[in-house]
Short mmCIF file of C-alpha atoms in Angstrom, two decimals:
data_model
loop_
_atom_site.label_atom_id
_atom_site.label_comp_id
_atom_site.label_asym_id
_atom_site.label_seq_id
_atom_site.Cartn_x
_atom_site.Cartn_y
_atom_site.Cartn_z
CA MET A 1280 -12.85 -6.44 6.09
CA ALA A 1281 -15.42 -3.53 5.00
CA ILE A 1282 -13.11 0.18 4.55
CA GLU A 1283 -15.36 2.96 3.30
CA LEU A 1284 -13.01 5.26 1.20
CA LYS A 1285 -13.24 9.02 0.36
CA ALA A 1286 -11.65 10.73 -2.65
CA ALA A 1287 -9.13 13.30 -1.18
CA PRO A 1288 -9.28 17.00 -2.89
CA PRO A 1289 -8.22 17.45 -5.61
CA GLN A 1290 -5.24 20.07 -4.83
CA GLU A 1291 -3.58 17.04 -2.55
CA VAL A 1292 -4.14 14.35 -4.91
CA SER A 1293 -2.60 16.53 -7.85
CA ILE A 1294 0.95 16.74 -6.72
CA TYR A 1295 0.93 12.95 -7.11
CA MET A 1296 -0.17 12.60 -10.95
CA PRO A 1297 3.34 13.13 -12.68
CA TYR A 1298 4.08 9.79 -10.65
CA TYR A 1299 1.43 7.76 -12.22
CA ARG A 1300 0.69 7.28 -16.32
CA GLU A 1301 -2.24 5.10 -16.02
CA PRO A 1302 -5.38 5.44 -16.41
CA ASN A 1303 -6.65 3.23 -13.76
CA LYS A 1304 -3.83 4.25 -11.13
CA ARG A 1305 -4.89 7.74 -11.95
CA GLN A 1306 -8.66 6.68 -10.98
CA ALA A 1307 -7.77 4.89 -7.87
CA LEU A 1308 -5.21 7.66 -7.13
CA PRO A 1309 -7.75 10.32 -4.72
CA TYR A 1310 -8.75 7.71 -2.39
CA ALA A 1311 -5.01 6.26 -2.18
CA ILE A 1312 -4.00 9.74 -1.70
CA SER A 1313 -7.21 9.62 1.46
CA LEU A 1314 -5.74 6.08 2.48
CA TYR A 1315 -2.71 7.06 2.51
CA LYS A 1316 -3.71 9.97 5.08
CA GLN A 1317 -4.78 7.90 7.81
CA GLY A 1318 -1.94 7.10 8.51
CA GLU A 1319 -2.64 3.25 9.32
CA ILE A 1320 -4.48 -0.13 7.17
CA THR A 1321 -5.10 -3.18 8.96
CA GLY A 1322 -5.77 -6.41 6.82
CA GLU A 1323 -4.86 -9.29 5.92
CA ARG A 1324 -2.13 -10.82 3.65
CA HIS A 1325 -4.07 -13.88 1.31
CA VAL A 1326 -1.18 -16.79 0.86
CA GLU A 1327 -2.21 -19.44 -1.91
CA GLY A 1328 -3.36 -22.51 0.13
CA SER A 1329 -3.64 -20.83 3.24
CA SER A 1330 -5.62 -19.04 5.97
CA PRO A 1331 -5.24 -15.32 5.87
CA ILE A 1332 -2.44 -13.58 7.81
CA SER A 1333 -4.00 -10.29 9.99
CA PHE A 1334 -1.37 -7.21 10.05
CA MET A 1335 -1.64 -3.67 10.54
CA ALA A 1336 0.20 -1.07 9.38
CA VAL A 1337 1.09 2.16 10.07
CA TRP A 1338 3.23 4.86 8.54
CA ARG A 1339 3.81 8.26 9.37
CA VAL A 1340 2.34 11.18 6.60
CA ALA A 1341 4.17 13.52 5.16
CA ASN A 1342 3.14 15.81 2.50
CA LEU A 1343 5.31 15.26 -0.54
CA PRO A 1344 5.77 12.69 -2.94
CA SER A 1345 9.77 12.90 -2.41
CA ASP A 1346 9.22 12.67 1.05
CA LEU A 1347 10.25 9.00 3.23
CA ALA A 1348 7.30 6.83 4.46
CA LEU A 1349 8.37 5.04 7.24
CA CYS A 1350 6.05 2.16 7.27
CA ARG A 1351 6.27 -0.66 9.56
CA LEU A 1352 3.82 -3.81 8.95
CA THR A 1353 2.76 -5.78 12.63
CA PHE A 1354 1.68 -9.43 11.82
CA GLU A 1355 -0.56 -10.81 13.45
CA GLY A 1356 -0.71 -8.69 16.90
CA ASP A 1357 2.95 -10.58 17.59
CA ALA A 1358 5.57 -7.59 18.50
CA ASP A 1359 8.41 -10.42 17.14
CA MET A 1360 6.55 -10.29 14.13
CA SER A 1361 6.81 -6.86 12.52
CA TYR A 1362 8.98 -4.97 9.58
CA GLU A 1363 9.44 -2.64 9.02
CA MET A 1364 11.08 -0.09 5.72
CA THR A 1365 11.94 3.32 4.16
CA LEU A 1366 10.77 4.34 1.04
CA GLU A 1367 9.68 7.13 -0.64
CA ASN A 1368 6.14 7.99 -0.53
CA SER A 1369 5.36 8.23 -4.14
CA GLU A 1370 6.61 4.66 -4.72
CA PHE A 1371 4.42 3.59 -1.07
CA VAL A 1372 0.96 5.23 -2.41
CA GLY A 1373 1.64 3.33 -5.61
CA TYR A 1374 1.78 0.82 -3.81
CA LEU A 1375 -1.71 2.22 -1.98
CA ILE A 1376 -3.14 2.65 -5.50
CA GLU A 1377 -2.54 -1.62 -5.78
CA VAL A 1378 -4.71 -2.19 -1.85
CA VAL A 1379 -6.77 0.33 -3.16
CA SER A 1380 -7.73 -1.81 -6.76
CA ASN A 1381 -8.13 -4.91 -4.05
CA ILE A 1382 -10.87 -3.44 -2.29
CA ARG A 1383 -12.34 -2.26 -5.34
CA ASP A 1384 -11.92 -5.62 -7.12
CA LYS A 1385 -11.65 -8.90 -4.38
CA GLY A 1386 -13.33 -6.97 -1.28
CA TYR A 1387 -10.13 -7.02 1.15
CA VAL A 1388 -7.74 -5.01 2.18
CA ASP A 1389 -4.05 -6.88 0.94
CA PHE A 1390 -0.71 -5.20 -0.13
CA PRO A 1391 0.26 -6.35 -4.22
CA GLN A 1392 2.70 -9.33 -3.60
CA THR A 1393 5.95 -7.03 -4.83
CA PHE A 1394 5.33 -4.90 -1.18
CA TYR A 1395 5.70 -8.44 0.76
CA SER A 1396 8.67 -8.85 -1.40
CA LYS A 1397 10.53 -5.12 -0.70
CA LEU A 1398 9.49 -5.79 3.01
CA PHE A 1399 10.81 -9.29 3.07
CA ARG A 1400 13.86 -8.01 0.76
CA ILE A 1401 12.87 -10.66 -1.36
CA LYS A 1402 13.86 -11.16 -5.10
CA LEU A 1403 11.24 -11.15 -7.18
CA ALA A 1404 12.01 -13.47 -10.40
CA SER A 1405 11.09 -11.75 -13.78
CA ALA A 1406 8.95 -12.75 -16.73
CA ASP A 1407 12.42 -12.93 -18.78
CA GLY A 1408 13.93 -15.11 -15.99
CA ASN A 1409 16.44 -12.30 -14.77
#
């Protein structure tokens, strides 16, 4: 599944810059903003020991990092397997930064585990046992 992203213009990226301090996130941010502006993405959820599950994610595009984004994810094209959540754009763009990293490093489109735990309302165990 190939996806080609172009960097978003600096004026669109600059308002999100204060939310991401790590250099690797700032480097991927222009591409994540470009992806965000598309309003949808198709990909595959990779689960260890299982075949990838296709999904389509759609969201409403807004202008400000503090605006709310409504994101809907549908698996296997099945309306019965649709989930949605509302979160701040700055948080959602953070997940898209990780999507961009997955595309670059692993060659496929997928959200990070933390995105799915929020989507499914599952609390992940932290490394220190909390």
